[in-house]
CSV table of C-alpha atoms in Angstrom, one decimal:
chain,number,residue,atom,x,y,z
A,1,UNK,CA,-7.5,29.7,-38.1
A,2,UNK,CA,-4.8,28.1,-36.0
A,3,UNK,CA,-2.0,29.3,-38.4
A,4,UNK,CA,-3.4,32.9,-38.2
A,5,UNK,CA,-3.3,32.4,-34.2
A,6,UNK,CA,0.2,31.3,-34.4
A,7,UNK,CA,1.4,34.3,-36.4
A,8,UNK,CA,-0.6,36.6,-34.2
A,9,UNK,CA,1.0,35.0,-31.2
A,10,UNK,CA,4.7,35.3,-33.0
A,11,UNK,CA,4.0,38.9,-33.5
A,12,UNK,CA,2.8,39.4,-29.9
A,13,UNK,CA,6.0,37.8,-28.7
A,14,UNK,CA,8.1,39.8,-31.1
A,15,UNK,CA,6.7,43.1,-30.1
A,16,UNK,CA,6.8,42.4,-26.4
A,17,UNK,CA,10.5,41.9,-26.8
A,18,UNK,CA,10.7,45.5,-27.7
A,19,UNK,CA,7.7,46.3,-25.5
A,20,UNK,CA,-13.1,-1.3,-20.6
A,21,UNK,CA,-13.1,-4.4,-20.5
A,22,UNK,CA,-14.2,-5.5,-16.9
A,23,UNK,CA,-10.9,-7.2,-16.6
A,24,UNK,CA,-8.6,-4.6,-18.3
A,25,UNK,CA,-6.2,-2.7,-16.5
A,26,UNK,CA,-7.7,0.8,-18.0
A,27,UNK,CA,-10.8,0.7,-16.0
A,28,UNK,CA,-12.1,2.6,-13.0
A,29,UNK,CA,-13.9,1.7,-9.8
A,30,UNK,CA,-16.8,3.8,-10.5
A,31,UNK,CA,-19.7,1.7,-12.0
A,32,UNK,CA,-21.6,3.9,-14.3
A,33,UNK,CA,-25.1,2.9,-15.1
A,34,UNK,CA,-28.2,3.4,-17.1
A,35,UNK,CA,-31.1,5.1,-15.0
A,36,UNK,CA,-34.4,3.6,-14.4
A,37,UNK,CA,-35.9,5.4,-17.1
A,38,UNK,CA,-33.5,3.7,-19.6
A,39,UNK,CA,-31.3,6.8,-20.3
A,40,UNK,CA,-27.8,7.8,-19.7
A,41,UNK,CA,-26.8,11.3,-20.5
A,42,UNK,CA,-23.2,12.8,-21.2
A,43,UNK,CA,-22.2,16.2,-21.4
A,44,UNK,CA,-18.9,16.9,-23.5
A,45,UNK,CA,-17.0,20.0,-22.5
A,46,UNK,CA,-14.3,20.7,-25.2
A,47,UNK,CA,-11.5,23.2,-25.1
A,48,UNK,CA,-11.8,25.2,-22.1
A,49,UNK,CA,-8.3,26.2,-22.5
A,50,UNK,CA,-8.3,28.9,-20.1
A,51,UNK,CA,-5.8,29.8,-17.4
A,52,UNK,CA,-5.6,30.5,-13.6
A,53,UNK,CA,-8.4,33.2,-13.7
A,54,UNK,CA,-11.3,31.9,-16.3
A,55,UNK,CA,-14.0,33.8,-17.3
A,56,UNK,CA,-16.7,33.5,-14.4
A,57,UNK,CA,-19.3,32.9,-16.7
A,58,UNK,CA,-17.9,29.6,-17.7
A,59,UNK,CA,-18.5,28.0,-14.4
A,60,UNK,CA,-21.9,29.7,-13.9
A,61,UNK,CA,-22.9,28.0,-17.4
A,62,UNK,CA,-21.6,24.6,-16.4
A,63,UNK,CA,-23.7,25.0,-13.2
A,64,UNK,CA,-26.9,25.8,-15.1
A,65,UNK,CA,-26.5,23.3,-17.5
A,66,UNK,CA,-26.0,20.5,-15.0
A,67,UNK,CA,-29.2,21.8,-13.2
A,68,UNK,CA,-31.2,21.8,-16.5
A,69,UNK,CA,-29.7,18.4,-18.0
A,70,UNK,CA,-29.0,16.2,-14.9
A,71,UNK,CA,-26.0,14.5,-16.6
A,72,UNK,CA,-24.6,11.2,-15.6
A,73,UNK,CA,-21.3,12.1,-16.8
A,74,UNK,CA,-18.9,14.9,-17.9
A,75,UNK,CA,-16.2,14.3,-20.5
A,76,UNK,CA,-13.5,16.7,-20.9
A,77,UNK,CA,-11.9,16.2,-24.4
A,78,UNK,CA,-8.6,18.1,-24.0
A,79,UNK,CA,-7.1,21.5,-23.9
A,80,UNK,CA,-8.5,21.8,-20.5
A,81,UNK,CA,-6.3,24.4,-19.8
A,82,UNK,CA,-4.1,27.0,-21.6
A,83,UNK,CA,-0.6,26.2,-22.8
A,84,UNK,CA,0.6,29.4,-21.1
A,85,UNK,CA,-0.4,28.0,-17.6
A,86,UNK,CA,2.5,25.5,-17.3
A,87,UNK,CA,5.0,28.0,-18.7
A,88,UNK,CA,6.0,29.3,-15.3
A,89,UNK,CA,9.4,30.6,-14.4
A,90,UNK,CA,10.3,27.6,-12.6
A,91,UNK,CA,8.5,24.0,-12.4
A,92,UNK,CA,7.3,24.8,-8.9
A,93,UNK,CA,5.7,27.9,-10.2
A,94,UNK,CA,4.3,26.0,-13.1
A,95,UNK,CA,3.1,23.3,-10.9
A,96,UNK,CA,1.1,25.9,-8.7
A,97,UNK,CA,-0.5,27.6,-11.7
A,98,UNK,CA,-1.4,24.5,-13.2
A,99,UNK,CA,-3.2,23.3,-10.2
A,100,UNK,CA,-5.2,26.6,-9.8
A,101,UNK,CA,-6.1,26.4,-13.3
A,102,UNK,CA,-7.5,22.9,-12.9
A,103,UNK,CA,-9.1,23.7,-9.8
A,104,UNK,CA,-11.0,26.5,-11.2
A,105,UNK,CA,-13.4,24.2,-13.1
A,106,UNK,CA,-12.8,20.9,-11.1
A,107,UNK,CA,-13.9,22.4,-8.1
A,108,UNK,CA,-17.2,23.3,-9.7
A,109,UNK,CA,-17.6,19.5,-10.9
A,110,UNK,CA,-16.9,18.4,-7.5
A,111,UNK,CA,-19.7,20.7,-6.2
A,112,UNK,CA,-22.1,19.3,-8.9
A,113,UNK,CA,-21.4,15.8,-7.8
A,114,UNK,CA,-21.2,14.2,-11.2
A,115,UNK,CA,-18.3,11.9,-12.4
A,116,UNK,CA,-15.9,13.6,-14.7
A,117,UNK,CA,-13.9,11.6,-17.3
A,118,UNK,CA,-10.9,13.5,-19.0
A,119,UNK,CA,-8.4,13.1,-21.8
A,120,UNK,CA,-5.7,15.5,-22.9
A,121,UNK,CA,-5.2,17.8,-26.0
A,122,UNK,CA,-2.1,19.2,-27.7
A,123,UNK,CA,-1.9,22.4,-25.4
A,124,UNK,CA,-2.4,20.8,-21.9
A,125,UNK,CA,1.4,19.7,-21.3
A,126,UNK,CA,3.3,22.4,-23.5
A,127,UNK,CA,4.9,23.7,-20.6
A,128,UNK,CA,6.9,22.2,-17.6
A,129,UNK,CA,4.1,20.2,-16.1
A,130,UNK,CA,3.7,16.5,-17.8
A,131,UNK,CA,0.4,14.9,-18.5
A,132,UNK,CA,1.1,12.4,-15.9
A,133,UNK,CA,1.7,15.2,-13.4
A,134,UNK,CA,-1.6,16.9,-14.3
A,135,UNK,CA,-3.4,13.4,-14.4
A,136,UNK,CA,-2.7,13.0,-10.6
A,137,UNK,CA,-3.9,16.5,-9.9
A,138,UNK,CA,-7.2,15.4,-11.5
A,139,UNK,CA,-7.3,12.4,-9.5
A,140,UNK,CA,-7.4,14.3,-6.2
A,141,UNK,CA,-11.0,15.2,-6.9
A,142,UNK,CA,-13.5,12.6,-5.8
A,143,UNK,CA,-15.6,13.3,-8.8
A,144,UNK,CA,-12.6,12.4,-11.3
A,145,UNK,CA,-12.8,8.8,-12.8
A,146,UNK,CA,-10.0,9.3,-15.4
A,147,UNK,CA,-7.4,6.7,-15.4
A,148,UNK,CA,-3.4,6.9,-16.0
A,149,UNK,CA,-2.5,3.7,-17.5
A,150,UNK,CA,1.0,4.1,-16.5
A,151,UNK,CA,3.8,3.1,-19.0
A,152,UNK,CA,1.8,0.3,-20.9
A,153,UNK,CA,0.5,2.8,-23.5
A,154,UNK,CA,1.8,5.7,-25.5
A,155,UNK,CA,0.7,9.1,-24.0
A,156,UNK,CA,-1.2,9.3,-21.0
A,157,UNK,CA,-5.1,8.7,-20.5
A,158,UNK,CA,-6.1,5.9,-22.7
A,159,UNK,CA,-8.8,4.0,-21.0
A,160,UNK,CA,-12.3,2.6,-21.3
A,161,UNK,CA,-15.7,3.2,-19.1
A,162,UNK,CA,-18.5,0.4,-19.4
A,163,UNK,CA,-21.9,1.6,-18.6
A,164,UNK,CA,-24.0,-1.1,-17.0
A,165,UNK,CA,-27.6,-1.9,-17.6
A,166,UNK,CA,-30.0,-0.3,-15.1
A,167,UNK,CA,-30.2,-3.3,-12.9
A,168,UNK,CA,-26.3,-3.3,-12.8
A,169,UNK,CA,-26.0,-6.7,-14.1
A,170,UNK,CA,-24.5,-6.3,-17.6
A,171,UNK,CA,-22.2,-4.0,-19.7
A,172,UNK,CA,-24.6,-2.5,-22.5
A,173,UNK,CA,-22.5,0.3,-23.5
A,174,UNK,CA,-18.7,1.2,-23.6
A,175,UNK,CA,-16.9,4.6,-23.8
A,176,UNK,CA,-13.5,4.8,-25.0
A,177,UNK,CA,-11.1,7.5,-23.9
A,178,UNK,CA,-8.2,8.0,-26.2
A,179,UNK,CA,-5.0,10.3,-25.7
A,180,UNK,CA,-4.8,11.8,-29.4
A,181,UNK,CA,-1.2,13.0,-28.1
A,182,UNK,CA,0.2,16.4,-28.9
A,183,UNK,CA,2.6,16.9,-31.9
A,184,UNK,CA,4.2,14.6,-34.3
A,185,UNK,CA,8.1,15.1,-33.8
A,186,UNK,CA,8.8,12.9,-36.9
A,187,UNK,CA,6.4,14.3,-39.4
A,188,UNK,CA,5.3,17.7,-38.1
A,189,UNK,CA,2.0,18.7,-37.4
A,190,UNK,CA,-0.4,17.4,-34.8
A,191,UNK,CA,0.0,13.7,-33.5
A,192,UNK,CA,-2.5,10.9,-33.5
A,193,UNK,CA,-3.5,7.8,-31.6
A,194,UNK,CA,-0.3,5.3,-31.9
A,195,UNK,CA,-0.5,1.9,-32.7
A,196,UNK,CA,-0.1,0.5,-29.2
A,197,UNK,CA,-3.2,2.2,-28.2
A,198,UNK,CA,-4.9,0.8,-31.3
A,199,UNK,CA,-3.8,-2.8,-30.3
A,200,UNK,CA,-5.3,-2.2,-26.8
A,201,UNK,CA,-8.5,-1.0,-28.2
A,202,UNK,CA,-8.8,-4.1,-30.5
A,203,UNK,CA,-7.8,-6.4,-27.7
A,204,UNK,CA,-10.3,-4.8,-25.3
A,205,UNK,CA,-12.9,-4.6,-27.7
A,206,UNK,CA,-12.8,-8.3,-28.3
A,207,UNK,CA,-13.0,-9.0,-24.4
A,208,UNK,CA,-16.1,-6.9,-24.1
A,209,UNK,CA,-17.5,-8.8,-27.3
A,210,UNK,CA,-16.7,-12.3,-25.6
A,211,UNK,CA,-18.3,-11.2,-22.5
A,212,UNK,CA,-21.4,-10.1,-24.7
A,213,UNK,CA,-22.4,-13.5,-26.3
A,214,UNK,CA,-20.1,-12.6,-29.4
A,215,UNK,CA,-21.9,-9.5,-30.1
A,216,UNK,CA,-20.0,-6.2,-30.1
A,217,UNK,CA,-20.8,-3.8,-27.4
A,218,UNK,CA,-21.8,-0.5,-28.7
A,219,UNK,CA,-19.4,2.1,-28.1
A,220,UNK,CA,-18.4,5.8,-28.4
A,221,UNK,CA,-15.2,7.4,-28.6
A,222,UNK,CA,-14.0,10.7,-26.9
A,223,UNK,CA,-10.6,12.3,-27.8
A,224,UNK,CA,-9.0,15.7,-28.7
A,225,UNK,CA,-7.5,15.5,-32.2
A,226,UNK,CA,-9.9,14.5,-35.0
A,227,UNK,CA,-9.1,11.5,-37.4
A,228,UNK,CA,-7.9,11.9,-40.9
A,229,UNK,CA,-11.0,10.4,-42.4
A,230,UNK,CA,-12.9,13.6,-41.9
A,231,UNK,CA,-11.5,14.7,-45.2
A,232,UNK,CA,-13.0,11.5,-46.8
A,233,UNK,CA,-16.1,12.3,-45.0
A,234,UNK,CA,-16.3,16.0,-46.3
A,235,UNK,CA,-17.4,17.0,-49.8
A,236,UNK,CA,-14.6,18.7,-52.0
A,237,UNK,CA,-15.7,21.5,-54.0
A,238,UNK,CA,-14.6,24.3,-55.9
A,239,UNK,CA,-14.2,27.8,-54.1
A,240,UNK,CA,-17.6,29.0,-53.2
A,241,UNK,CA,-19.4,30.7,-50.4
A,242,UNK,CA,-19.4,28.8,-47.0
A,243,UNK,CA,-16.5,26.4,-48.1
A,244,UNK,CA,-13.6,26.3,-46.0
A,245,UNK,CA,-9.9,26.0,-47.3
A,246,UNK,CA,-7.3,23.7,-46.5
A,247,UNK,CA,-3.5,24.3,-46.7
A,248,UNK,CA,-3.4,22.9,-50.2
A,249,UNK,CA,-5.8,25.3,-51.5
A,250,UNK,CA,-8.6,22.6,-51.4
A,251,UNK,CA,-12.3,23.7,-50.7
A,252,UNK,CA,-14.7,21.7,-48.5
A,253,UNK,CA,-18.1,21.7,-47.3
A,254,UNK,CA,-20.7,19.3,-45.4
A,255,UNK,CA,-21.8,16.4,-47.4
A,256,UNK,CA,-25.4,16.1,-47.8
A,257,UNK,CA,-27.1,14.8,-44.7
A,258,UNK,CA,-24.8,16.0,-42.3
A,259,UNK,CA,-25.7,18.2,-39.4
A,260,UNK,CA,-24.3,21.4,-37.9
A,261,UNK,CA,-21.8,23.7,-39.3
A,262,UNK,CA,-18.3,23.5,-40.8
A,263,UNK,CA,-16.7,26.7,-39.9
A,264,UNK,CA,-12.8,26.2,-40.1
A,265,UNK,CA,-10.9,23.4,-41.8
A,266,UNK,CA,-10.4,20.5,-39.5
A,267,UNK,CA,-6.9,19.7,-38.3
A,268,UNK,CA,-6.0,16.1,-37.8
A,269,UNK,CA,-2.6,14.7,-37.4
A,270,UNK,CA,-0.4,14.2,-40.4
A,271,UNK,CA,-0.2,10.4,-40.0
A,272,UNK,CA,-3.0,8.5,-41.5
A,273,UNK,CA,-3.7,6.4,-38.3
A,274,UNK,CA,-5.4,3.1,-38.5
A,275,UNK,CA,-7.6,3.9,-35.5
A,276,UNK,CA,-10.6,4.7,-37.6
A,277,UNK,CA,-10.1,1.6,-39.8
A,278,UNK,CA,-9.8,-0.8,-37.2
A,279,UNK,CA,-12.9,0.7,-35.5
A,280,UNK,CA,-14.9,0.1,-38.7
A,281,UNK,CA,-13.4,-3.4,-38.7
A,282,UNK,CA,-14.6,-4.2,-35.0
A,283,UNK,CA,-18.1,-2.8,-35.7
A,284,UNK,CA,-18.6,-1.5,-32.1
A,285,UNK,CA,-18.3,2.4,-32.5
A,286,UNK,CA,-21.1,4.1,-33.2
A,287,UNK,CA,-19.7,7.8,-33.2
A,288,UNK,CA,-16.3,9.4,-32.3
A,289,UNK,CA,-16.4,12.7,-30.6
A,290,UNK,CA,-13.9,15.6,-31.0
A,291,UNK,CA,-12.8,19.0,-29.8
A,292,UNK,CA,-9.7,20.9,-31.1
A,293,UNK,CA,-11.3,22.7,-33.9
A,294,UNK,CA,-13.0,25.4,-31.8
A,295,UNK,CA,-15.6,26.6,-34.2
A,296,UNK,CA,-16.9,23.2,-35.7
A,297,UNK,CA,-20.0,21.7,-34.5
A,298,UNK,CA,-20.8,19.0,-37.3
A,299,UNK,CA,-22.2,15.7,-37.3
A,300,UNK,CA,-21.3,13.4,-40.2
A,301,UNK,CA,-21.8,9.5,-40.9
A,302,UNK,CA,-18.9,8.0,-42.5
A,303,UNK,CA,-18.5,4.2,-43.1
A,304,UNK,CA,-21.1,3.5,-40.3
A,305,UNK,CA,-19.5,5.8,-37.6
A,306,UNK,CA,-20.5,9.4,-36.8
A,307,UNK,CA,-17.7,11.7,-36.8
A,308,UNK,CA,-18.8,14.7,-34.4
A,309,UNK,CA,-17.0,17.9,-33.6
A,310,UNK,CA,-17.9,19.9,-30.8
A,311,UNK,CA,-17.1,23.8,-30.5
A,312,UNK,CA,-15.0,25.2,-27.6
A,313,UNK,CA,-16.8,25.5,-24.2
A,314,UNK,CA,-14.9,28.1,-22.7
A,315,UNK,CA,-13.5,31.6,-23.6
A,316,UNK,CA,-9.7,31.0,-23.3
A,317,UNK,CA,-9.2,30.9,-27.1
A,318,UNK,CA,-10.8,31.8,-29.9
A,319,UNK,CA,-14.3,30.5,-30.8
A,320,UNK,CA,-17.4,31.5,-32.5
A,321,UNK,CA,-21.3,32.2,-31.5
A,322,UNK,CA,-21.7,28.5,-30.9
A,323,UNK,CA,-19.7,28.2,-27.9
A,324,UNK,CA,-21.2,25.6,-25.6
A,325,UNK,CA,-21.4,22.0,-24.7
A,326,UNK,CA,-22.7,18.9,-26.3
A,327,UNK,CA,-25.4,16.6,-24.6
A,328,UNK,CA,-25.3,13.2,-25.6
A,329,UNK,CA,-28.3,10.9,-24.5
A,330,UNK,CA,-27.8,7.1,-24.8
A,331,UNK,CA,-30.9,4.5,-24.8
A,332,UNK,CA,-30.6,1.3,-22.9
A,333,UNK,CA,-33.8,-0.2,-24.9
A,334,UNK,CA,-32.0,0.6,-28.3
A,335,UNK,CA,-28.2,1.2,-28.1
A,336,UNK,CA,-27.9,1.5,-32.0
A,337,UNK,CA,-29.2,5.0,-31.4
A,338,UNK,CA,-28.4,8.2,-29.5
A,339,UNK,CA,-29.4,11.6,-29.3
A,340,UNK,CA,-27.2,14.6,-29.2
A,341,UNK,CA,-27.5,18.6,-29.3
A,342,UNK,CA,-25.3,21.5,-28.7
A,343,UNK,CA,-26.4,23.8,-26.1
A,344,UNK,CA,-24.9,27.1,-26.7
A,345,UNK,CA,-24.5,30.2,-24.1
A,346,UNK,CA,-26.1,32.6,-26.6
A,347,UNK,CA,-29.3,30.5,-27.3
A,348,UNK,CA,-30.0,29.4,-23.8
A,349,UNK,CA,-28.2,31.5,-21.2
A,350,UNK,CA,-27.9,35.1,-22.8
A,351,UNK,CA,-31.5,36.3,-22.5
A,352,UNK,CA,-30.7,39.9,-22.1
A,353,UNK,CA,-29.0,42.4,-24.2
A,354,UNK,CA,-26.4,43.0,-21.6
A,355,UNK,CA,-25.7,39.4,-21.3
A,356,UNK,CA,-25.2,39.2,-25.1
A,357,UNK,CA,-22.9,42.0,-24.8
A,358,UNK,CA,-20.8,40.6,-22.2
A,359,UNK,CA,-20.5,37.0,-24.2
A,360,UNK,CA,-19.0,38.9,-27.1
A,361,UNK,CA,-16.5,41.0,-24.7
A,362,UNK,CA,-15.5,37.7,-22.9
A,363,UNK,CA,-14.8,36.1,-26.5
A,364,UNK,CA,-11.9,38.6,-26.7
A,365,UNK,CA,-10.2,37.6,-23.6
A,366,UNK,CA,-7.8,35.2,-25.2
A,367,UNK,CA,-6.3,38.0,-27.3
A,368,UNK,CA,-5.4,39.8,-24.1
A,369,UNK,CA,-4.0,36.4,-22.5
A,370,UNK,CA,-1.9,35.8,-25.7
A,371,UNK,CA,-0.3,39.4,-25.2
A,372,UNK,CA,0.4,38.5,-21.5
A,373,UNK,CA,1.9,35.2,-22.5
A,374,UNK,CA,4.2,37.0,-25.1
A,375,UNK,CA,5.4,39.2,-22.1
A,376,UNK,CA,6.5,36.2,-20.1
A,377,UNK,CA,9.3,35.1,-22.7
A,378,UNK,CA,11.3,38.2,-22.3
A,379,UNK,CA,10.7,38.6,-18.6
A,380,UNK,CA,11.9,35.0,-18.2
A,381,UNK,CA,14.9,35.6,-20.0
A,382,UNK,CA,15.8,38.6,-18.2
A,383,UNK,CA,15.2,37.0,-14.8
A,384,UNK,CA,17.7,34.2,-15.7
A,385,UNK,CA,20.5,36.9,-16.2
A,386,UNK,CA,20.1,37.6,-12.4
A,387,UNK,CA,19.3,34.0,-11.1
């Protein structure tokens, strides 16, 4: 699907030319805690990927979800803004657009008053405004608890968030945030979590383990780009209805026992990163949550770790009828299990025929945005002649 969109974008452009560890440095001052009822609720928001004028329905939906679910934490898992946002005529113009696009949703989270963690995707910083500069903008909001680890690790925004017991005395859960980076300049395709990030994870995981009487602290991972092991978890089949095809002509379906749906081929990086392998070895990670592939909403157990994909939460790019957010509920009494579900726009917040109609109309928004993005290139080229 991503290749189809890339081709569409290329055509559009062409036509327009003619027309924690508690002691680790990557921690936050915010102390996350289980509630007195023993629960801790997370809402994952994936691939908003919108511009400076997002669909009004998105923010209304987030407000309603927050009111209904009463989350303890929001996590934005990358492609939070559109790639077109940071591609202004000048650096100052780009920064202004980026700031406005970020404010369009962060002001809503600020209003809700729930902590927000963020990681970056492949589209966030494709223009003139770097991830580090964007992170500084996010950190201007009181609700933001994301961390810029500086130059200690590859990328920007790899950190961990300990979740304390309801009495605040002990770390009983841990949330890993990884920058899965953007594009692989050496091997082509999407990037992956790099070696120094993995080394930091192992070191911090061991520190948490040592502080927990030698037992691994149950954990979850949140990042944008899915791991290569997804293709080991899927079942390869002959061509059949419902199967999705990869670039090599192979067909895949969800394995028996998996939940959710596989609606497009997953798009991990080209390099077989050791991230998943090391997490299996450490024995602390219960589940990994991804965005990136906008139509997928599956949950697959593989080698003791759940590989979970969350569909797009916004209207800034392509999607399906499963647009929504993922709610994840942890249990302090039994940290070996968790509950999760997708809460969609259509099933929960489109009760009238007009609302359903508007939902589908909004889903076409990104096509218009792509057309406008294509127009910026010839305009920018022309303006440079008179600069």
